[in-house]
PDB file of C-alpha atoms in Angstrom:
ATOM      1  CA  UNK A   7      -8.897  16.024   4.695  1.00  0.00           C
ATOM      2  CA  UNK A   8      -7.291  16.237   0.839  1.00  0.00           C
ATOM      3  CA  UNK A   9      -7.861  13.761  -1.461  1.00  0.00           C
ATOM      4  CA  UNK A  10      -6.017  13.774  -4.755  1.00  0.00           C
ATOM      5  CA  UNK A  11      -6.693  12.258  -7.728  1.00  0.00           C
ATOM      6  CA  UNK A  12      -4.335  10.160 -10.065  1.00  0.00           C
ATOM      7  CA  UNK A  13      -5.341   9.254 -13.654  1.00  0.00           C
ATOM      8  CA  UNK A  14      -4.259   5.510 -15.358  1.00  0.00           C
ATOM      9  CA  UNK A  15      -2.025   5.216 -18.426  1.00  0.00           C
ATOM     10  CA  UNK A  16      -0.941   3.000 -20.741  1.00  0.00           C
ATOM     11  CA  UNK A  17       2.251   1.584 -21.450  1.00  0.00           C
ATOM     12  CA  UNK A  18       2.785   4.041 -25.026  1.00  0.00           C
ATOM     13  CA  UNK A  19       1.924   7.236 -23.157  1.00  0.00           C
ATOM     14  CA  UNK A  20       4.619   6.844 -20.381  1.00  0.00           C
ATOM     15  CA  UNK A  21       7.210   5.634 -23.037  1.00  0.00           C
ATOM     16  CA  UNK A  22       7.526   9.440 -22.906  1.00  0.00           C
ATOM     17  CA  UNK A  23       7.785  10.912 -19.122  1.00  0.00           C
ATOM     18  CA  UNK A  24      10.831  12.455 -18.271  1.00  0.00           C
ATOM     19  CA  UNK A  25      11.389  12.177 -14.508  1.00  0.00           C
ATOM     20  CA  UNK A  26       9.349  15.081 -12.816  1.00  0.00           C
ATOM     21  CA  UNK A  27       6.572  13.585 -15.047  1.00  0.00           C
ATOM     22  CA  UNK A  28       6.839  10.274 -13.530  1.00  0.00           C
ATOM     23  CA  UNK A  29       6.905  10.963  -9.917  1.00  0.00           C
ATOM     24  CA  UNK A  30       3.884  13.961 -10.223  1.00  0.00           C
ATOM     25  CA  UNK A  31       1.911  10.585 -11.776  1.00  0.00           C
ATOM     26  CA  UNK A  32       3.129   7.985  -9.820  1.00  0.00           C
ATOM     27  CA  UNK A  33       4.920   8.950  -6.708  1.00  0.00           C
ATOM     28  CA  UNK A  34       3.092   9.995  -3.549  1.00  0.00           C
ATOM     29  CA  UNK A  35       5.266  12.378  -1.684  1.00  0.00           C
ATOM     30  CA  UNK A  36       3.902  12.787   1.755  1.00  0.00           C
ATOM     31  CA  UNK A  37       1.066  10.763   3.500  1.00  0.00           C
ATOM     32  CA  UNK A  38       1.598  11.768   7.202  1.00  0.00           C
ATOM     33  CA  UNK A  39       0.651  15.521   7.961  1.00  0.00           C
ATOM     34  CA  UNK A  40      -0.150  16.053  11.800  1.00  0.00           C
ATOM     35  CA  UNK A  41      -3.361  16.164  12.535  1.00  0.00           C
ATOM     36  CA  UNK A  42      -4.789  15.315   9.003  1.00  0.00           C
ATOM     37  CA  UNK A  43      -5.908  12.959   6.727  1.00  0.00           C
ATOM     38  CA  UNK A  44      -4.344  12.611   3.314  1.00  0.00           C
ATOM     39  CA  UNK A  45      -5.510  10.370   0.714  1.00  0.00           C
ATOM     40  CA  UNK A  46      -4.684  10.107  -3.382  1.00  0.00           C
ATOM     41  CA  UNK A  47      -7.688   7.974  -5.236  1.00  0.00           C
ATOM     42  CA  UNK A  48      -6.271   6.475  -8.276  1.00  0.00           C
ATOM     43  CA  UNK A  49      -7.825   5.312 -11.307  1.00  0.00           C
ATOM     44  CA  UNK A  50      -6.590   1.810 -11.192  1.00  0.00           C
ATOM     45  CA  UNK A  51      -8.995  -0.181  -9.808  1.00  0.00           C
ATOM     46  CA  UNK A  52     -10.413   2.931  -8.216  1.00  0.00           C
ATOM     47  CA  UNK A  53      -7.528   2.605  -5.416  1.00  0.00           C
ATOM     48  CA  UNK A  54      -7.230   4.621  -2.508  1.00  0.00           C
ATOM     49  CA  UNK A  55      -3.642   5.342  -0.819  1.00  0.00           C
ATOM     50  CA  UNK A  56      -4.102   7.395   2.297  1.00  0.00           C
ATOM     51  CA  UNK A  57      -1.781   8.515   5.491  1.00  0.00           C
ATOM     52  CA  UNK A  58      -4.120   9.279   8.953  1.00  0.00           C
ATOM     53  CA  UNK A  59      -1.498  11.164  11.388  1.00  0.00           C
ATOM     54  CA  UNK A  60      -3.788  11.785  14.581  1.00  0.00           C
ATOM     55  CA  UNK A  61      -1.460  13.503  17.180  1.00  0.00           C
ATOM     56  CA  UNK A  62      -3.790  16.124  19.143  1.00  0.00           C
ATOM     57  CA  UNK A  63      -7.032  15.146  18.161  1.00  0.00           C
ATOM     58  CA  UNK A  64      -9.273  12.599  16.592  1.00  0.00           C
ATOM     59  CA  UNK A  65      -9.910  12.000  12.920  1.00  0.00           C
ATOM     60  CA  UNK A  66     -12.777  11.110  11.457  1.00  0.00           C
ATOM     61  CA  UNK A  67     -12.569   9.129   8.062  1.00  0.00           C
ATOM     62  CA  UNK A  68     -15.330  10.951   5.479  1.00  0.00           C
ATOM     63  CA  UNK A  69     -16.093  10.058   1.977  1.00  0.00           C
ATOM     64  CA  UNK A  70     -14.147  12.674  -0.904  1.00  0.00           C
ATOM     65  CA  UNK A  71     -16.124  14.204  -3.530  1.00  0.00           C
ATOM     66  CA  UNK A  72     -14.499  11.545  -5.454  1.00  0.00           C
ATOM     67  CA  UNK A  73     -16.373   8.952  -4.189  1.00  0.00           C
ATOM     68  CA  UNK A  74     -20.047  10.348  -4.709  1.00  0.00           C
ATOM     69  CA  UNK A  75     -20.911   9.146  -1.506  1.00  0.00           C
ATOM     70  CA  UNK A  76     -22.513   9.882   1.795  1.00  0.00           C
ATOM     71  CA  UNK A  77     -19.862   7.789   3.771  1.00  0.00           C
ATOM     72  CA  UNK A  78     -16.188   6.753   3.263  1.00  0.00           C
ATOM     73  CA  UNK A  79     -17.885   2.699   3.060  1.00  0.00           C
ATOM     74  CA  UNK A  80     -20.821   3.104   1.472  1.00  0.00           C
ATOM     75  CA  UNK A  81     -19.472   0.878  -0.988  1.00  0.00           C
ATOM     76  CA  UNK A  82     -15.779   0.230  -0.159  1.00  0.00           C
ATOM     77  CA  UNK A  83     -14.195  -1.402   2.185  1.00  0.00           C
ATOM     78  CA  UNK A  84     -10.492  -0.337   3.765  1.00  0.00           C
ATOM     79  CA  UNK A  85      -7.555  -1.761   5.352  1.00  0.00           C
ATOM     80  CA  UNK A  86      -5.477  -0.185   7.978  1.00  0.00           C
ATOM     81  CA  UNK A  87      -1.878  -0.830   9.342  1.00  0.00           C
ATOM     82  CA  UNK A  88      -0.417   1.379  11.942  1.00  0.00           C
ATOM     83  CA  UNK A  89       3.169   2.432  11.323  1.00  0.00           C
ATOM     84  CA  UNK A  90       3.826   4.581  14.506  1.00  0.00           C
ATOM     85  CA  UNK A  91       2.794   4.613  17.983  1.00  0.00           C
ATOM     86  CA  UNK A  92      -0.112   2.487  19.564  1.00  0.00           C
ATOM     87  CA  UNK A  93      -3.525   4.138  18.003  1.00  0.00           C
ATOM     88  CA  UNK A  94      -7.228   3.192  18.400  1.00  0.00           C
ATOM     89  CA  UNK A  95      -9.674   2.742  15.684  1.00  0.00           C
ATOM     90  CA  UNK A  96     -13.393   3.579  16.877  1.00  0.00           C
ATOM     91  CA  UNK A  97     -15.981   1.641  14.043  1.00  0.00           C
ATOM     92  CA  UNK A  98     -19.494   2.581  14.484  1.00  0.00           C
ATOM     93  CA  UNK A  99     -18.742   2.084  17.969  1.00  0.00           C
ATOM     94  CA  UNK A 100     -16.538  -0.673  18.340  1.00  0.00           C
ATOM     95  CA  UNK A 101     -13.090   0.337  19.498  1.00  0.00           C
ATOM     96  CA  UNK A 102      -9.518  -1.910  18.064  1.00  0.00           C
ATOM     97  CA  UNK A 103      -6.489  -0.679  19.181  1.00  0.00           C
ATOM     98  CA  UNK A 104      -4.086  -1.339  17.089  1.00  0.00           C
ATOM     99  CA  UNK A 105      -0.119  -1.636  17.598  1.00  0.00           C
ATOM    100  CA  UNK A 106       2.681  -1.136  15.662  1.00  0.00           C
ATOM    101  CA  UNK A 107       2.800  -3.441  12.780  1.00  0.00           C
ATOM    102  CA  UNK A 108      -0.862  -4.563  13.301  1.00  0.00           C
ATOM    103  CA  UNK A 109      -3.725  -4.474  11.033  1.00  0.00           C
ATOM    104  CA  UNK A 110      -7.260  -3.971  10.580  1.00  0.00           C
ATOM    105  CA  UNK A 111      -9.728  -4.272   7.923  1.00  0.00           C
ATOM    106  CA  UNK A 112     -13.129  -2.882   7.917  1.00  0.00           C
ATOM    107  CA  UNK A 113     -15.806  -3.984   5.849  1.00  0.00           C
ATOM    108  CA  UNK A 114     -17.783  -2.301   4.109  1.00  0.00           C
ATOM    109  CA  UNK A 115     -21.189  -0.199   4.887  1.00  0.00           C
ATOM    110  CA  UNK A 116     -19.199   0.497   7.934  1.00  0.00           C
ATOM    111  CA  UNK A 117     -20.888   4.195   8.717  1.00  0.00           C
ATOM    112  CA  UNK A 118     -18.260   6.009  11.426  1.00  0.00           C
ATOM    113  CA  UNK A 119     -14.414   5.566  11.420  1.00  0.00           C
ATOM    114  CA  UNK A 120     -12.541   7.362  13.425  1.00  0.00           C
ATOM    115  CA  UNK A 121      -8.172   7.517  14.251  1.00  0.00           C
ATOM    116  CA  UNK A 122      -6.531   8.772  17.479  1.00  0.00           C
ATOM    117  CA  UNK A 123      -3.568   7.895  19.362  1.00  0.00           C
ATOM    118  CA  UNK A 124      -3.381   6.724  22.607  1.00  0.00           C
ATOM    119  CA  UNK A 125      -0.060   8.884  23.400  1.00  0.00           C
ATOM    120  CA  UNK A 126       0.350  11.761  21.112  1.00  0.00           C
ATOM    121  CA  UNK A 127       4.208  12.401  22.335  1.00  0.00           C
ATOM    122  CA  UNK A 128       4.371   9.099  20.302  1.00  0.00           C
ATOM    123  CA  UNK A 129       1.986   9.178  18.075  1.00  0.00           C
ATOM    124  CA  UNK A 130       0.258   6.636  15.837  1.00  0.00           C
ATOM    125  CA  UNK A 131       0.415   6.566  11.969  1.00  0.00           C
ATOM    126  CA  UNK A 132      -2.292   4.835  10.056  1.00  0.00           C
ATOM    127  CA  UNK A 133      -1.910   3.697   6.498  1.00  0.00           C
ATOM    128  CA  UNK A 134      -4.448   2.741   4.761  1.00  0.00           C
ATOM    129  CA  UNK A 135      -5.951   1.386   1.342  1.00  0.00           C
ATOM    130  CA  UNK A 136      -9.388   0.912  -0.082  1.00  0.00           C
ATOM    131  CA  UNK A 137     -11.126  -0.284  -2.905  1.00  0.00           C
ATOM    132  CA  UNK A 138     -14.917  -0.631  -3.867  1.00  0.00           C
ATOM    133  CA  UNK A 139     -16.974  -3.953  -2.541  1.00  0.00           C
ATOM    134  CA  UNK A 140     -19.509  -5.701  -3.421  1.00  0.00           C
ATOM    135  CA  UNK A 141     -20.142  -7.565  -0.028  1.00  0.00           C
ATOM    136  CA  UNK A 142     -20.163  -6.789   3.595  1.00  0.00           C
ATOM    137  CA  UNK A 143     -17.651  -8.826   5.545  1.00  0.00           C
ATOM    138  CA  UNK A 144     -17.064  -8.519   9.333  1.00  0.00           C
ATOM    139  CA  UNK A 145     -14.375  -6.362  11.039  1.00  0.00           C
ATOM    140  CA  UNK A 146     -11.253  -7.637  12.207  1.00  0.00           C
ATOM    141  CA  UNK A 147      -8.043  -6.803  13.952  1.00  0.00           C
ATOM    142  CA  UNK A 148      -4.683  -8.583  12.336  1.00  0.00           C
ATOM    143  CA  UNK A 149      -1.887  -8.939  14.451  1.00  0.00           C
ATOM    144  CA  UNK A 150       1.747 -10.188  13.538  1.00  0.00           C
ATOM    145  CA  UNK A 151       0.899 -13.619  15.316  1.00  0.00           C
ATOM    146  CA  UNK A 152      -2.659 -13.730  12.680  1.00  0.00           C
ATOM    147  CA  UNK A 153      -0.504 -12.935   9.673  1.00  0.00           C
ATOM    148  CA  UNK A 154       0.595 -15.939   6.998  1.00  0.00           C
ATOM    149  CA  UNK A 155       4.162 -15.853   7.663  1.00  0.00           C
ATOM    150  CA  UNK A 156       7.075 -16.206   5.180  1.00  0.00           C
ATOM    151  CA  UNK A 157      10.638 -16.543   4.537  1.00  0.00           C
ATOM    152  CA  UNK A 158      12.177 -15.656   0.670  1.00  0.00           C
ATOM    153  CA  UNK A 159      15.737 -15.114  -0.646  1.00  0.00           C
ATOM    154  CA  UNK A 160      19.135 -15.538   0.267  1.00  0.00           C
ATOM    155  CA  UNK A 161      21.865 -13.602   1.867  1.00  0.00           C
ATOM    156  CA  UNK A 162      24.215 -14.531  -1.260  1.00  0.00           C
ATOM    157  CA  UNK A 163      21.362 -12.414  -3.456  1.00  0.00           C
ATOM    158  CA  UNK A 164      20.773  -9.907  -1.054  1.00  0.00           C
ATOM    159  CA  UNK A 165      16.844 -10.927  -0.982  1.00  0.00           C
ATOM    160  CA  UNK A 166      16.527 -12.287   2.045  1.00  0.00           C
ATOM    161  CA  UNK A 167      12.793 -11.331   3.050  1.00  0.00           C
ATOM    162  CA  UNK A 168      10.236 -11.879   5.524  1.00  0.00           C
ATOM    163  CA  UNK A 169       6.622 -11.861   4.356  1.00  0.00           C
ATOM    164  CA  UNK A 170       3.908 -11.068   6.409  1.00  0.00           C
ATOM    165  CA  UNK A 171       0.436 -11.395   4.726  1.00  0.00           C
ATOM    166  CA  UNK A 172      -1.754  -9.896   6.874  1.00  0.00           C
ATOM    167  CA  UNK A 173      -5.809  -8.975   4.817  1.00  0.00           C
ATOM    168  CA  UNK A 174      -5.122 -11.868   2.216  1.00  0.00           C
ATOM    169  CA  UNK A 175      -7.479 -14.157   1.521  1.00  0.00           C
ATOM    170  CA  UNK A 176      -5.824 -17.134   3.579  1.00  0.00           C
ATOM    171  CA  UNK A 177      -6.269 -15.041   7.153  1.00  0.00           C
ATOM    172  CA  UNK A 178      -9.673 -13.495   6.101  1.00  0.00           C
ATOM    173  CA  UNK A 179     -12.177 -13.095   3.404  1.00  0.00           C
ATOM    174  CA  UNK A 180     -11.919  -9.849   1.679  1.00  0.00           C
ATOM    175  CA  UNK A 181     -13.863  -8.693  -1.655  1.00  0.00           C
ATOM    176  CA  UNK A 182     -11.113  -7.428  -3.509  1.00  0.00           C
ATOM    177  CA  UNK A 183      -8.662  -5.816  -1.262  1.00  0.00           C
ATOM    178  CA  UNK A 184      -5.278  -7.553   0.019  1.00  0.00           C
ATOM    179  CA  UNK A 185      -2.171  -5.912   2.208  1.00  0.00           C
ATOM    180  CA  UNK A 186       0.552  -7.265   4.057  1.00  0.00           C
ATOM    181  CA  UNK A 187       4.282  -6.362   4.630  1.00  0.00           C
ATOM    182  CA  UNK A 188       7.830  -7.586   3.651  1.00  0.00           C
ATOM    183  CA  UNK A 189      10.528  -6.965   5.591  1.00  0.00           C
ATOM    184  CA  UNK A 190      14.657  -6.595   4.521  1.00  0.00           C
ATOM    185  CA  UNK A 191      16.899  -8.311   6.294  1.00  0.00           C
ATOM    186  CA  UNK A 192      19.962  -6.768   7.891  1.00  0.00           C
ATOM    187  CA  UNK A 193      22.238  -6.702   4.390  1.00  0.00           C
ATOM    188  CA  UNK A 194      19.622  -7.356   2.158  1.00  0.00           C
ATOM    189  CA  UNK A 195      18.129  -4.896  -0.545  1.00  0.00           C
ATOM    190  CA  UNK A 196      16.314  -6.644  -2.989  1.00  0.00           C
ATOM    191  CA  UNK A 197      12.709  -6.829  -2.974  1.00  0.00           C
ATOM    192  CA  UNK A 198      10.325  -8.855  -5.110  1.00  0.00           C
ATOM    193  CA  UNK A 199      13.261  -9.998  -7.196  1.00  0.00           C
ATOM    194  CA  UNK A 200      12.693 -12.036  -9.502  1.00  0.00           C
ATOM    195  CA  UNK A 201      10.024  -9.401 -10.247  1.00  0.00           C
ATOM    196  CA  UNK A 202       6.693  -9.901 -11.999  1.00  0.00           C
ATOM    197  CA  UNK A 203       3.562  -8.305 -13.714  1.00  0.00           C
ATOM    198  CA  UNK A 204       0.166  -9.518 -12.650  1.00  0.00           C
ATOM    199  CA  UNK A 205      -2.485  -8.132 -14.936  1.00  0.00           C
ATOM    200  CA  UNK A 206      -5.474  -9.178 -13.416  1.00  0.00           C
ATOM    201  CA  UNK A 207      -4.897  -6.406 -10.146  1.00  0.00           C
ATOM    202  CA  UNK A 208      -2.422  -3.583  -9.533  1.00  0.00           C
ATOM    203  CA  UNK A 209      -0.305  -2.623  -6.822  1.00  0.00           C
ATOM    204  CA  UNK A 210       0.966   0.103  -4.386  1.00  0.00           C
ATOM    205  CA  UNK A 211       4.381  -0.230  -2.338  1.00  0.00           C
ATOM    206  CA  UNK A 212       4.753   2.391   0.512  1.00  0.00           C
ATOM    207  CA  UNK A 213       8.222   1.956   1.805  1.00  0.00           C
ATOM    208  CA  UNK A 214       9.282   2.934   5.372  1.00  0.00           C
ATOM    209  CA  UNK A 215      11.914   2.049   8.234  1.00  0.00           C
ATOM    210  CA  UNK A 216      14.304   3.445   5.636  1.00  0.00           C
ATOM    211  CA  UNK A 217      17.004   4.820   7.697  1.00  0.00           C
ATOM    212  CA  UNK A 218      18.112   8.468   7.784  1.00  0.00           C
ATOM    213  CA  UNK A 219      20.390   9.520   4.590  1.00  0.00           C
ATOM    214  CA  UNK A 220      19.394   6.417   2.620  1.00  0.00           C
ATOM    215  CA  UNK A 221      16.839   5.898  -0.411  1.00  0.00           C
ATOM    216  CA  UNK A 222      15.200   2.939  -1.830  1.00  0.00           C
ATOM    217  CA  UNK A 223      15.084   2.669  -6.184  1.00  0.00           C
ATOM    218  CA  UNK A 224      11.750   1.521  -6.933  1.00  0.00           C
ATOM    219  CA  UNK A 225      11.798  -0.071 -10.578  1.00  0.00           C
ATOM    220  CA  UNK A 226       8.325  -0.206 -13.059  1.00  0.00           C
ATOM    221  CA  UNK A 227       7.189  -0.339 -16.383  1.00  0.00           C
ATOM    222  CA  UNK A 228       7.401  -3.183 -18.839  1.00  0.00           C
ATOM    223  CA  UNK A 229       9.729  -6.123 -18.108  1.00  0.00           C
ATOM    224  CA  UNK A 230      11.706  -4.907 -21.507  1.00  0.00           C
ATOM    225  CA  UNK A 231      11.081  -0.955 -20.848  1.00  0.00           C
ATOM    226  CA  UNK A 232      11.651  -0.687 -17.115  1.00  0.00           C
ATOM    227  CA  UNK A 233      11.932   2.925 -15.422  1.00  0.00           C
ATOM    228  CA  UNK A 234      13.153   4.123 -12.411  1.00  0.00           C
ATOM    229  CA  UNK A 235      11.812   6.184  -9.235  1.00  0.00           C
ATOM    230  CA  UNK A 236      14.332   7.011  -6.146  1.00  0.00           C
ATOM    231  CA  UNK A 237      11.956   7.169  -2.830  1.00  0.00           C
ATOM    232  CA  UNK A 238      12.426   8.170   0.636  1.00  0.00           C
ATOM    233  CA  UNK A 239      11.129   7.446   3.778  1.00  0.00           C
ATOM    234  CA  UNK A 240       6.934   6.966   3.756  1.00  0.00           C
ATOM    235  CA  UNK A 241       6.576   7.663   0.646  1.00  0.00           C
ATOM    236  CA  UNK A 242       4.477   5.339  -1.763  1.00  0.00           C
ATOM    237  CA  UNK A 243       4.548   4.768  -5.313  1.00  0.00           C
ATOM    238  CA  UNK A 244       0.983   3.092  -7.574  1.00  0.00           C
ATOM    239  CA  UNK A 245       1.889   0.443  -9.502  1.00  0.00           C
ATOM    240  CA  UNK A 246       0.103   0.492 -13.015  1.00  0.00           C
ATOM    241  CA  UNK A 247      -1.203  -3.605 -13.697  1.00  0.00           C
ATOM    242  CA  UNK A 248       1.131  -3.820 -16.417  1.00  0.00           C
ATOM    243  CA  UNK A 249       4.504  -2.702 -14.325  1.00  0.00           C
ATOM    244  CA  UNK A 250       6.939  -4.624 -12.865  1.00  0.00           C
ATOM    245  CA  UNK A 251       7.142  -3.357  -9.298  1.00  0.00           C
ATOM    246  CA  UNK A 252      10.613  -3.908  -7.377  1.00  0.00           C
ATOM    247  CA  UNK A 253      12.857  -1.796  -5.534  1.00  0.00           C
ATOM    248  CA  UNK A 254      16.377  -2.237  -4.570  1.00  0.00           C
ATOM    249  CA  UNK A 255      17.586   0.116  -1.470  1.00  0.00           C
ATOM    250  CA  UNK A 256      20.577   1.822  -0.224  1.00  0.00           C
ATOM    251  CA  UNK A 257      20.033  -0.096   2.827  1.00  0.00           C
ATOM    252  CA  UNK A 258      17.195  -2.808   4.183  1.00  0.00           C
ATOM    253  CA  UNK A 259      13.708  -1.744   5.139  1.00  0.00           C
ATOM    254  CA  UNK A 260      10.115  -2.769   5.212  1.00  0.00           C
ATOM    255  CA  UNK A 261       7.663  -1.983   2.544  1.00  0.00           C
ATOM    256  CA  UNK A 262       3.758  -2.318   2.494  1.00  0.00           C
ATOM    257  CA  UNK A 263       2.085  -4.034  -0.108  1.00  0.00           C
ATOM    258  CA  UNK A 264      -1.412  -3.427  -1.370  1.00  0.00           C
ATOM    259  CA  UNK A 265      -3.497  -4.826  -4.216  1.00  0.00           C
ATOM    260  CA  UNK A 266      -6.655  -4.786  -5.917  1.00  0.00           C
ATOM    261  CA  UNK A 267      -8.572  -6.187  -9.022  1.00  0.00           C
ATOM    262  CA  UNK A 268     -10.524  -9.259 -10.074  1.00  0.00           C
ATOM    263  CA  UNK A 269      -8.137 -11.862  -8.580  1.00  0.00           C
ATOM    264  CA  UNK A 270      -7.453 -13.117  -5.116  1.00  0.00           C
ATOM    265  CA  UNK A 271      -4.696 -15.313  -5.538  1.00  0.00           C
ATOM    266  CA  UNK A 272      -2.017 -13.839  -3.697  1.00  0.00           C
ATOM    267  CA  UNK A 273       0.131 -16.430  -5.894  1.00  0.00           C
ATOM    268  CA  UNK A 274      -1.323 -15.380  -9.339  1.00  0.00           C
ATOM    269  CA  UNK A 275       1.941 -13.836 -11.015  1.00  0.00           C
ATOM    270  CA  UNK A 276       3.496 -13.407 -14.589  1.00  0.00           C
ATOM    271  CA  UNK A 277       7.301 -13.704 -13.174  1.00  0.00           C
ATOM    272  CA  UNK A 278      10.079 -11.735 -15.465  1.00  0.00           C
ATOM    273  CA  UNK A 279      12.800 -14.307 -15.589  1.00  0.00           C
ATOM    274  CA  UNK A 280      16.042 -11.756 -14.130  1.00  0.00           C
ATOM    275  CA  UNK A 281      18.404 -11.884 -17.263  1.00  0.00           C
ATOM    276  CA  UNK A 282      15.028 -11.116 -19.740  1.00  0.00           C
ATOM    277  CA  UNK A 283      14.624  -7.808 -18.095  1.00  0.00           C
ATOM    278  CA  UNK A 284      15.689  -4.562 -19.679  1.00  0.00           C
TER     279      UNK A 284
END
């Protein structure tokens, strides 16, 4: 297991990254290494954004030296959706398997977590957040049919979106954590448009299903400074509280959403009107 660590910064300091600067702070390059676990722990909101790629073997989930722990939960809890082939999450015990698309969240003082697949010549691919908790809630598999369902956007401004909220505080209580997925529309590039800022929790897109030769522009900063980051395929990018976080692709494709902070209102948003940004 690695586990890399990000630092925060403010809105003056990254008036002056050039690009490598901005994607060594903000981008994370590759999540899914066979037979590993990778994880970056960030310092906003003391976030983790981690990629568990079990193809031979079994992985089990351990705390970093980060966390100054003697388990991964001691005092976090962690959310989970596979992005490859059927997998199985073991849980002090208790076995989920888990699908493609499907979620699970895991509460915390959870002691053993462990990741395998149940084919590895099509093999599963966990992604996962975490953030620190306060309370223990109960285990629970998500599945598409469980998820808070909807529909955003038009056609005629390429937005047209599908929303699945999946560990949101309307399917299941969670202490701080929330993840679920949005997904393009044949023709459609837009995401999150018109964008927004929420300052009471930041943010982490991972973007995948994005075809073969194409890329995906992720756009942050302030609604009057914004910046750019080109992505590829699995690849995840931390939102800082303050950012606008939006993306606009060469073609359509599915992105993951996770948040934390003091707020659990998936609805709680500053919105950037679209001609006011810059």
């Amino acid at each position: 297991m690695t586990a890399e660590t990000r630092y925060a910064s403010s809105p003056a300091e990254v008036m002056s990254w050039n690009t490598a600067q901005t994607r060594k702070e903000l981008l994370i390059e590759q999540l899914f290494v066979q037979d590993e676990i990778k994880l970056v722990y960030s310092h906003y909101d003391r976030f983790v954004t981690g990629g568990i790629f079990p193809v031979t073997k079994p992985l089990q989930l351990t705390a970093p030296d980060q966390f100054k722990a003697a388990y991964f939960l001691e005092r976090r809890e962690l959310g989970i959706i596979n992005v490859g082939g059927a997998g199985v999450v073991t849980v002090d015990g208790e076995t989920f398997e888990i699908g493609f698309k499907e979620a699970l969240y895991v509460g915390k003082g959870k002691k053993e977590v462990s990741f395998s697949s149940k084919d590895s010549a099509a093999p599963a691919k966990f992604y996962l957040n975490s953030t620190p908790a306060h309370h223990e809630y109960p285990s629970r598999h998500v599945t598409r049919k469980d998820a808070e369902v909807v529909t955003l956007g038009a056609m005629e401004t390429s937005n047209h979106r599908t929303i699945n909220k999946l560990l949101v505080s309307t399917v299941l209580p969670t202490c701080q954590l929330q993840m679920g997925m949005t997904e393009l529309k044949p023709g459609s590039v837009w995401n999150t448009m018109p964008a927004h800022t929420h300052d009471r929790r930041m943010e982490v897109y991972f973007y995948f299903e994005v075809p073969q030769g194409q890329s995906v522009c992720h756009f942050w900063g302030q609604p009057q400074e914004t910046r750019h980051i080109w992505m590829q395929n699995e690849q995840a990018v931390i939102s800082p509280p303050w950012s606008v976080h939006s993306g606009a692709g060469t073609s359509n494709y599915t992105f993951i959403w996770g948040m934390a902070g003091e707020n659990l209102d998936y609805g709680d948003m500053d919105v950037c009107a679209i001609p006011d940004l810059k």
